Coordinates of C-alpha atoms and ligand atoms in Angstrom, one line a residue:
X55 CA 39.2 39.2 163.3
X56 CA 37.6 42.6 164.3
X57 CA 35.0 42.3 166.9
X58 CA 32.1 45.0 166.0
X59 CA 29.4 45.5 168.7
X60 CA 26.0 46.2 166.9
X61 CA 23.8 48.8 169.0
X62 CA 20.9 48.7 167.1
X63 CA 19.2 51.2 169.8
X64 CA 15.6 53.0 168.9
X65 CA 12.9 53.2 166.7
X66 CA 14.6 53.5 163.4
X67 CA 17.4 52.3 164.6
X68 CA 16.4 48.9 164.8
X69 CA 15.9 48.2 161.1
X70 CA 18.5 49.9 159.6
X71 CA 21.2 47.7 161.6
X72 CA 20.3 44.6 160.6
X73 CA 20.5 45.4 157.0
X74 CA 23.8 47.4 157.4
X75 CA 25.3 43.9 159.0
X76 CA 23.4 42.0 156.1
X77 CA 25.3 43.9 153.4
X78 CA 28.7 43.9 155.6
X79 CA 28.1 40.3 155.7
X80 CA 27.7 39.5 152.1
X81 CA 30.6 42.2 151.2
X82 CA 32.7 40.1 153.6
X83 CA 32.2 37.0 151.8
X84 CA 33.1 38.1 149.0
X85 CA 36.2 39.6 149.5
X86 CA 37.2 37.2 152.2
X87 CA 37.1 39.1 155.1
X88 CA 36.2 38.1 159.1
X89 CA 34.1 40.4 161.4
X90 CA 32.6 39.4 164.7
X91 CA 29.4 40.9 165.5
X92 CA 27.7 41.0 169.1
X93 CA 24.2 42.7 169.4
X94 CA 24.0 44.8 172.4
X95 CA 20.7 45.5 174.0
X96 CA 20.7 49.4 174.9
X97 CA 18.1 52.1 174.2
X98 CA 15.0 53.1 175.6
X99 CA 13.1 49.4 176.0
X100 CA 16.0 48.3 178.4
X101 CA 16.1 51.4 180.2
X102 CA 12.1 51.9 180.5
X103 CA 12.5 48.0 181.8
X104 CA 15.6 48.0 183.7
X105 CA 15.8 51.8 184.4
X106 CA 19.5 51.3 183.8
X107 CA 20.8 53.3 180.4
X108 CA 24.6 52.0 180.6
X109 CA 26.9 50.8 183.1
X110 CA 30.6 51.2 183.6
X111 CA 31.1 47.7 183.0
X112 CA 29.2 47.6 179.8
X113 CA 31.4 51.2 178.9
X114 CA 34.6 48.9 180.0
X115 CA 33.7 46.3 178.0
X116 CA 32.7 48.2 174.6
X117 CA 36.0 49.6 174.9
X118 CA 38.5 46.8 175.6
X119 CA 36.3 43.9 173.9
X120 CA 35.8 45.4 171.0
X121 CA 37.2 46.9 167.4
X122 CA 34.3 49.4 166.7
X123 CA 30.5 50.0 167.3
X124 CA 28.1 50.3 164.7
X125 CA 25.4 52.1 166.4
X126 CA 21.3 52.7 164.9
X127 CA 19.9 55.7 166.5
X128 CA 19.0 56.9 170.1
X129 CA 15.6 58.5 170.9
X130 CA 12.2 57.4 172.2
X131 CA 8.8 59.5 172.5
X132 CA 8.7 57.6 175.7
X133 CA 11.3 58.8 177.4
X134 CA 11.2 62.8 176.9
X135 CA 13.9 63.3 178.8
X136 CA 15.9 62.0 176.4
X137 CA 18.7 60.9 179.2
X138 CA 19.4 57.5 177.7
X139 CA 20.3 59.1 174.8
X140 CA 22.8 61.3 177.0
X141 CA 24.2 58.5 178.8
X142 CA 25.0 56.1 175.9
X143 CA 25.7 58.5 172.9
X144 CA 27.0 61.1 174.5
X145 CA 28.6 58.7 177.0
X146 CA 30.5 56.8 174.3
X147 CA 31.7 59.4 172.5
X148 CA 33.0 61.4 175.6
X149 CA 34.4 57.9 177.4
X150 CA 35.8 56.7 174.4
X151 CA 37.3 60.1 173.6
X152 CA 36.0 59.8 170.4
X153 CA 36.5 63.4 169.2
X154 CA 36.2 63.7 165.3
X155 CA 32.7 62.9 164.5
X156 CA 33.2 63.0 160.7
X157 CA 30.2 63.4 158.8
X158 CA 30.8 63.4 154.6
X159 CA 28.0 64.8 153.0
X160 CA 28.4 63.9 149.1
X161 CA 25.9 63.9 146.4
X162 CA 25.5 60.8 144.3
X163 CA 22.9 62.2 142.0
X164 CA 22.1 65.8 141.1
X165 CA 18.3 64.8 141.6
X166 CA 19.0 63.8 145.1
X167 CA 19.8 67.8 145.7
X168 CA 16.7 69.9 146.1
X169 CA 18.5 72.8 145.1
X170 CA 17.5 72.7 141.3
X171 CA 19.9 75.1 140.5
X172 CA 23.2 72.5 141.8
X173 CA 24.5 70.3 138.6
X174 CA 27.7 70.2 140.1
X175 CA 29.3 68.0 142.2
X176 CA 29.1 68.2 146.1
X177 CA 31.6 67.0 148.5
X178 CA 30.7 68.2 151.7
X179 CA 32.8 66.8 154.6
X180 CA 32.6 68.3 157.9
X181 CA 34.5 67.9 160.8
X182 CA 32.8 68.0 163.8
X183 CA 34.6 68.2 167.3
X184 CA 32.6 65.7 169.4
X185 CA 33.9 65.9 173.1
X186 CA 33.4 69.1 174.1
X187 CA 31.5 72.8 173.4
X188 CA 27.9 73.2 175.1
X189 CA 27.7 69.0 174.9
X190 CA 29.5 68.6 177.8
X191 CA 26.7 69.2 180.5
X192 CA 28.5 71.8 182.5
X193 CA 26.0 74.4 184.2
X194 CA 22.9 74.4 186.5
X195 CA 19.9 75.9 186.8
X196 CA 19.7 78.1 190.0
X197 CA 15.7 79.3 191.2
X198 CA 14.1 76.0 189.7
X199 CA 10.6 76.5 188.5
X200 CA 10.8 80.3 189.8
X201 CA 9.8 83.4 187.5
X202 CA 13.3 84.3 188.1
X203 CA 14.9 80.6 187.1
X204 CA 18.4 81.0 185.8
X205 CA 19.7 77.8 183.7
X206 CA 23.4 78.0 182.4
X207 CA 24.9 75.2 179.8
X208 CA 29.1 75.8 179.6
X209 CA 30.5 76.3 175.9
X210 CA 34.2 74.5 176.7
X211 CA 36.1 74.7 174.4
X212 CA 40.2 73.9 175.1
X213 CA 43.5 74.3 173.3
X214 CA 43.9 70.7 172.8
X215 CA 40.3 69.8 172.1
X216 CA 40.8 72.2 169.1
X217 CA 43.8 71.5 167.9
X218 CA 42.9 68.0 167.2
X219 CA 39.9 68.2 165.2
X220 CA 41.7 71.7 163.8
X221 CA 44.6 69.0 162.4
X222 CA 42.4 66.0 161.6
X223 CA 40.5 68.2 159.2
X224 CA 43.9 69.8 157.6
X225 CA 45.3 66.6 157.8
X226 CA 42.1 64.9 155.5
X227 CA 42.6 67.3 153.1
X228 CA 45.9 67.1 152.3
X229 CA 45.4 63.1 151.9
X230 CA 42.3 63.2 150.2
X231 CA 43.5 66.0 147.6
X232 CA 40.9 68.2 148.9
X233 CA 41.3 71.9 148.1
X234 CA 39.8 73.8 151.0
X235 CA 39.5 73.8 155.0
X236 CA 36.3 76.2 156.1
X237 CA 36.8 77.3 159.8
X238 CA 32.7 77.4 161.0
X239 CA 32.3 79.6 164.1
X240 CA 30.6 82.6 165.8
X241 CA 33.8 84.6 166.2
X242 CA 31.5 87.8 165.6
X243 CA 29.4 86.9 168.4
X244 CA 31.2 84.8 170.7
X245 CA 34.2 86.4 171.4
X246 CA 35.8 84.1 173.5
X247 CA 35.7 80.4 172.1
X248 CA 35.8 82.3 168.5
X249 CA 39.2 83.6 169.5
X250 CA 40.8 80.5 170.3
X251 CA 39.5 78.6 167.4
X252 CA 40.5 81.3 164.6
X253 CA 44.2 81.1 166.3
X254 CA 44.4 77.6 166.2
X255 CA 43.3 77.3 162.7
X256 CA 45.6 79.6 161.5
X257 CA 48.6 77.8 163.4
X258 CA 47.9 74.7 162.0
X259 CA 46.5 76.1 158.5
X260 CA 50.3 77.6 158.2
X261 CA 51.4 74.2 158.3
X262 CA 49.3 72.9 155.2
X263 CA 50.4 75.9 152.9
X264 CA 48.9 74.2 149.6
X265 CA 45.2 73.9 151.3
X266 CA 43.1 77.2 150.6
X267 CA 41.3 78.0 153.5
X268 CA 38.3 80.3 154.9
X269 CA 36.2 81.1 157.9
X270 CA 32.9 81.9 157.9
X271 CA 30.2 82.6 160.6
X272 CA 28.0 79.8 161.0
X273 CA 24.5 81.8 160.0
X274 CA 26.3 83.1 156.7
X275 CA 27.8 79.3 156.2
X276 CA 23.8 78.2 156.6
X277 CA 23.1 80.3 153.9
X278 CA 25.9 79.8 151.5
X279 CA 25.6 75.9 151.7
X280 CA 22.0 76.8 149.7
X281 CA 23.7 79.4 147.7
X282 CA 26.5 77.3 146.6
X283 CA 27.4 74.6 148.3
X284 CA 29.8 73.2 145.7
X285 CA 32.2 76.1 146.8
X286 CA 33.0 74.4 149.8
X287 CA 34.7 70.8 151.0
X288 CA 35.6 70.5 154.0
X289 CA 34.1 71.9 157.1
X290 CA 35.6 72.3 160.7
X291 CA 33.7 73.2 163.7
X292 CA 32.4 73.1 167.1
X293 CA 30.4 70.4 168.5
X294 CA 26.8 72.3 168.5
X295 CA 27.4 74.2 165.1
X296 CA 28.4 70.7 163.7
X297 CA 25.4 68.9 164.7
X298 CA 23.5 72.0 163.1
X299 CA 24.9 72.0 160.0
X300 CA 25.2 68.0 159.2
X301 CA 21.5 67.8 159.0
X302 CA 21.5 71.0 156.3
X303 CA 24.3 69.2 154.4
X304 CA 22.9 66.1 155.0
X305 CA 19.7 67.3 153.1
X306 CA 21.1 69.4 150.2
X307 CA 23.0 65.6 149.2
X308 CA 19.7 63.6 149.5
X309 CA 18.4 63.7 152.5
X310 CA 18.8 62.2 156.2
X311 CA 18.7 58.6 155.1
X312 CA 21.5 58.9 153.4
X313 CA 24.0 60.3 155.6
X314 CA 26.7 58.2 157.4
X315 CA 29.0 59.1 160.0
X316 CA 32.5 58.0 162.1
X317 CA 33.0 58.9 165.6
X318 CA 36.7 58.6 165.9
X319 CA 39.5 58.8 167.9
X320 CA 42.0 58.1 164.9
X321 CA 44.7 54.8 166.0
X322 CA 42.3 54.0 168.4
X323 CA 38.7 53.5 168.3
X324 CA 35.6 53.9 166.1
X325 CA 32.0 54.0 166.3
X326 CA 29.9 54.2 163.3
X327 CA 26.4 55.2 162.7
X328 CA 23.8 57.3 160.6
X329 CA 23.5 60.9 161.1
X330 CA 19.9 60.5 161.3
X331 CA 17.6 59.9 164.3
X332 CA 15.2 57.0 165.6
X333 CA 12.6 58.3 163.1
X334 CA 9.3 58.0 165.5
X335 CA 7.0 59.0 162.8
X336 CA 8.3 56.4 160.3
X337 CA 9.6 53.5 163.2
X338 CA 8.1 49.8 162.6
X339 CA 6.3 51.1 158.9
X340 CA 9.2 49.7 156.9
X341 CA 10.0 52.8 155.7
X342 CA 13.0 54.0 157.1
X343 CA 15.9 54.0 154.7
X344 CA 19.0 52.3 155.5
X345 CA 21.8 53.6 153.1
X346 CA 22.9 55.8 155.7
X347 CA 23.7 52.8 158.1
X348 CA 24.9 50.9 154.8
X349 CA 27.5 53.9 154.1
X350 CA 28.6 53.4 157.5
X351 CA 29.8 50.0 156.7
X352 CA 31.5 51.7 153.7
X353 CA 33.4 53.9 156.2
X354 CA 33.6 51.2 158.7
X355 CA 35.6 49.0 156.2
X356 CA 37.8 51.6 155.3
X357 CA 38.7 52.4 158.2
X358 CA 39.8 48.6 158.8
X359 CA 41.6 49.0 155.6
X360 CA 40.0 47.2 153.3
X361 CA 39.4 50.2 150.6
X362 CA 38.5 47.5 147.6
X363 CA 35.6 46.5 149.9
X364 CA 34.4 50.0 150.6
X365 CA 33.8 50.9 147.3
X366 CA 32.1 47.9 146.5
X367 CA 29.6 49.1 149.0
X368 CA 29.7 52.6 147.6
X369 CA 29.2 51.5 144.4
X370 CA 26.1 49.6 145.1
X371 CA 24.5 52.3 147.2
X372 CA 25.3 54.6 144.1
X373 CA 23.5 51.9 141.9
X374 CA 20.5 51.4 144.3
X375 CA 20.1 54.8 143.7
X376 CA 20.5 55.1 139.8
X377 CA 18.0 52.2 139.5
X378 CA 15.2 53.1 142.0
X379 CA 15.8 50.4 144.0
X380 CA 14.9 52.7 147.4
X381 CA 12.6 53.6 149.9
X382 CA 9.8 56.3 149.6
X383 CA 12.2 59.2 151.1
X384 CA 14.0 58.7 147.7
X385 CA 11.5 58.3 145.8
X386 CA 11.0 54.5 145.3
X387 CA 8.6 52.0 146.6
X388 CA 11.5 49.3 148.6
X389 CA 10.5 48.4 152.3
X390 CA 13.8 48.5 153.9
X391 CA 14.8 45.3 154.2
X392 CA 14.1 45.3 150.4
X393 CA 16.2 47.5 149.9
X394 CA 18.9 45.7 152.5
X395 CA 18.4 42.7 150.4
X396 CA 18.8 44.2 147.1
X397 CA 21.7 45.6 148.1
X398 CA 23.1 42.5 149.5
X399 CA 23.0 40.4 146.3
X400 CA 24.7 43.5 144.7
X401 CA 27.9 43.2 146.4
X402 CA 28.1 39.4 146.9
X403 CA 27.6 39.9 142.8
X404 CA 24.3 38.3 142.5
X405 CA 22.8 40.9 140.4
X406 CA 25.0 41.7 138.1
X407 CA 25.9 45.7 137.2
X408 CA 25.1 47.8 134.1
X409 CA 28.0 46.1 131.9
X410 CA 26.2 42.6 132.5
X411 CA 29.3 42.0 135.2
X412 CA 29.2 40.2 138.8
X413 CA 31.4 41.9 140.6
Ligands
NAD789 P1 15.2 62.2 162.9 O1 16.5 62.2 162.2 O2 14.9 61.0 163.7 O3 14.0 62.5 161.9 C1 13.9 63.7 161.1 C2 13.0 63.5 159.9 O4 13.8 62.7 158.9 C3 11.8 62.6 160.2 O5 10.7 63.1 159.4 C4 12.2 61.2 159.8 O6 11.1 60.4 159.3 C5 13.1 61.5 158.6 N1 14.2 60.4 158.5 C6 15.2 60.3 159.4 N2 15.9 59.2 159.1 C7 15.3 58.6 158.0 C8 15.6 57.5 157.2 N3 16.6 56.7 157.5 N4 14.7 57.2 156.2 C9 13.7 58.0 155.9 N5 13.4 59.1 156.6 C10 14.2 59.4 157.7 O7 15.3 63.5 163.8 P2 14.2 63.9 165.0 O8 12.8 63.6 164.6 O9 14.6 65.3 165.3 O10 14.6 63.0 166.2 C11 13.9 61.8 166.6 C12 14.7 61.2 167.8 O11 16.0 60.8 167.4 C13 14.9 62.2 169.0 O12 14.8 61.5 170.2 C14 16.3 62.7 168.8 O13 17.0 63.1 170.0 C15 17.0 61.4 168.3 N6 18.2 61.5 167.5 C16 19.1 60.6 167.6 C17 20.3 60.6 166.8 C18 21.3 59.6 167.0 O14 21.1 58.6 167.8 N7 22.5 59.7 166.4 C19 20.4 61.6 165.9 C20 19.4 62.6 165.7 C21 18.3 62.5 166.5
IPM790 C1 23.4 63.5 166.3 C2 22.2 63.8 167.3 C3 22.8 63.8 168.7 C4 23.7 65.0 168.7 C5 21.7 63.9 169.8 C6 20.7 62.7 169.7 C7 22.2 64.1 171.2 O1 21.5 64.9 166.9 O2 24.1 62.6 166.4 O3 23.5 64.3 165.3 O4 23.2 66.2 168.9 O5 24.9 64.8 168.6
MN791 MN1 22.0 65.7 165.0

C-alpha cells in the first residue's frame, strides 16, 4: 500500500490538501485502491514556533518512509525571508533529486482561456529542470550594505542535469503521441548555458527523428504563448525560465487554481503539488480553489499506475467545470470544500453524470 506524506504547508495550502486527500479517498474506494496518508506539520507556523524549517531526519524519513508527497504551497507574509520555503521546497526537490518538475498546462474549456481569440485546443506541457540553474544558491554578496555591494547567484547548469530533463521531455512525447519538443532558452543572450543546452537537445532530438522540434528564446516564447499557444506542446527548459513560464501557461488554460504539477525523479520518487502559491490575499476566506491540488491526485494516481482512476478524477474536474460547480476564480460561487465535496460524491458516483450514469 503506497504511503503518501500530506504537507499541507501555508496559507492556501492548507485547504486545498485536505480536499485533494478527500477526493483521492473517495476515488480510492471506488476502484478498490489502498493509500496511506501521514500529515506532516512543516511551513511557516512550525518554523515561526520551533525556528526549525526541516531536519535531516525528517529529509531521511520523507525519503525512505514514504511512496510520494503531496505538498500545498510554501510561503508566509510572516516570514519575508522566505527561507522555509528554501529549506523544504527547494530542499526536497534538490535532496530527493527530483529533477523533472512537470507542469501540463491544458485547457478544459475554451472559456477558461482569456485569450478570446483561442477555440482550439491547448496542450501545454513543460518540462522544467528542477535541481539546478540560478536555484541552486551558489554566489555571495561581497561589500554587504555598501554603495559598492556586489551580490552574485550561479546559473549551473551540467551535462548530465540536461541531458535528463532534455530526454524525459523527448521521451514524453514519443509516448504520449505528442508532435513537438520546444527547446526554451536565452542562447542569444547567455552564451554559455545556451550552448550546452542547444547541443544536448539536438543529440537527443536526433534520436527521436519522428518528433518536430524548435527553440525559441524565452522573451519571444512569452509572447508566442499569447499569440498562439496552440502551436506548441511540449516545453523544455531551465529551472528559472520554467518557473516563469508555468504561471503564463498556467493562466492562458484557466488560471493558477487550476494547475497541477509532479516533481519527479522517474523509477524513484514523486512529490506532487499545485503550481500555485499560499495565496495570502485569499488564505482562510474559503476561496482558494483546489482543482489544482485535485489534478495532482490525477497525476499522482497515474503515476502509481492506476490510469482508470486518473481519469475518473479528470473527468470530474472537467465536469465541475462544465457545470459551475467552482470557486469565484472560475467564475462560481463554491467555498472550497464545496467544491472538494462536490467533487467527491462525483467520483465515488454519487452524483450521477450527464447520461444519468454513476460511474
Ligand atoms: P500565488 O500563486 O500564491 O498567488 C498569485 C495570485 O493567484 C493571487 O492573487 C492568488 O489569490 C491567486 N491564486 C493562487 N492560487 C489560487 C487558487 N488555488 N485559487 C484561487 N486563486 C489563486 O503567488 P504569490 O502571491 O506570488 O506568492 C505567495 C506566496 O507563495 C509567496 O510566499 C511565494 O513564494 C509562495 N509560492 C509558493 C509556491 C509553492 O509552494 N509551490 C509556489 C508559488 C509561490
Ligand atoms: C513554484 C514556486 C517556487 C519556485 C518558489 C516558491 C521557490 O514559485 O513552485 O513555482 O520558484 O520553484
Ligand atoms: Mn512559481
Amino acid at each position: 500500500m503506497p504511503r503518501i506524506a500530506l504537507i499541507p504547508g501555508d496559507g492556501i495550502g492548507t485547504e486545498v490538501v485536505p480536499q485533494a486527500r478527500r477526493v483521492l479517498e473517495a476515488v480510492a474506494r471506488v476502484e478498490g485502491l489502498r493509500f496511506e496518508f501521514v500529515e506532516w506539520d512543516l511551513g511557516a507556523e512550525r518554523y515561526l514556533r520551533d525556528g526549525v524549517t526541516i531536519t535531516d531526519a525528517e529529509f531521511e524519513s520523507l525519503e525512505h518512509d514514504f511512496d510520494a508527497i503531496l505538498l500545498g504551497a510554501m510561503g508566509d507574509p510572516r516570514v519575508p525571508g522566505n527561507e522555509h520555503a528554501r529549506d523544504i521546497l527547494l530542499g526536497l526537490r534538490f535532496r530527493l533529486d527530483l529533477y523533472v518538475n512537470f507542469r501540463p498546462c491544458v485547457l478544459l474549456a475554451p472559456d477558461l482561456c482569456p485569450l478570446k481569440r483561442v477555440k482550439v485546443p491547448v496542450r501545454l506541457e513543460i518540462f522544467r529542470e528542477n535541481t539546478e540553474g540560478s536555484y541552486v544558491g551558489m554566489g555571495g554578496v561581497f561589500k554587504k550594505g555598501t554603495p559598492h555591494e556586489v551580490a552574485v547567484e550561479e546559473d549551473v547548469n551540467t551535462r548530465v542535469g540536461v541531458e535528463r530533463i532534455v530526454r524525459a521531455a523527448f521521451e514524453f512525447a514519443r509516448a504520449k503521441g505528442r508532435p513537438r519538443v520546444t527547446l526554451v532558452d536565452k542562447a542569444n543572450a547567455m552564451r554559455h548555458a545556451g550552448g550546452l543546452w542547444r547541443r544536448v537537445f539536438a543529440e537527443v532530438g536526433d534520436g527521436f527523428p519522428e518528433l518536430e522540434r524548435d527553440a525559441q528564446y524565452v522573451d519571444a516564447m512569452a509572447m508566442e504563448l499569447v499569440r498562439r499557444p496552440e502551436r506548441y506542446a511540449v516545453l523544455v527548459t531551465s529551472n528559472l525560465f520554467g518557473d516563469i513560464i508555468s504561471d503564463l501557461a498556467a493562466e492562458l488554460t484557466g488560471g493558477l487554481g487550476l494547475a497541477p504539477s509532479a516533481n519527479l525523479h522517474p523509477g524513484r520518487y514523486a512529490m506532487f503539488e499545485p503550481v500555485h502559491g499560499s495565496a495570502p490575499d485569499i488564505a482562510g476566506k474559503g476561496k482558494a480553489n483546489p482543482l489544482g491540488a485535485v489534478r495532482c491526485v490525477a497525476l499522482l494516481l497515474d503515476h502509481f499506475g492506476h490510469a482508470a482512476a486518473a481519469e475518473r478524477v479528470e473527468r470530474a474536474v472537467a465536469a465541475a467545470i462544465a457545470g459551475g460547480r467552482t470557486t469565484p476564480d472560475l467564475g462560481g460561487s463554491l467555498s472550497t470544500e464545496s467544491v472538494g465535496e462536490w467533487l467527491a460524491d462525483r467520483v465515488g458516483g454519487e452524483i450521477a453524470d450527464e447520461n444519468g450514469t454513476r460511474t
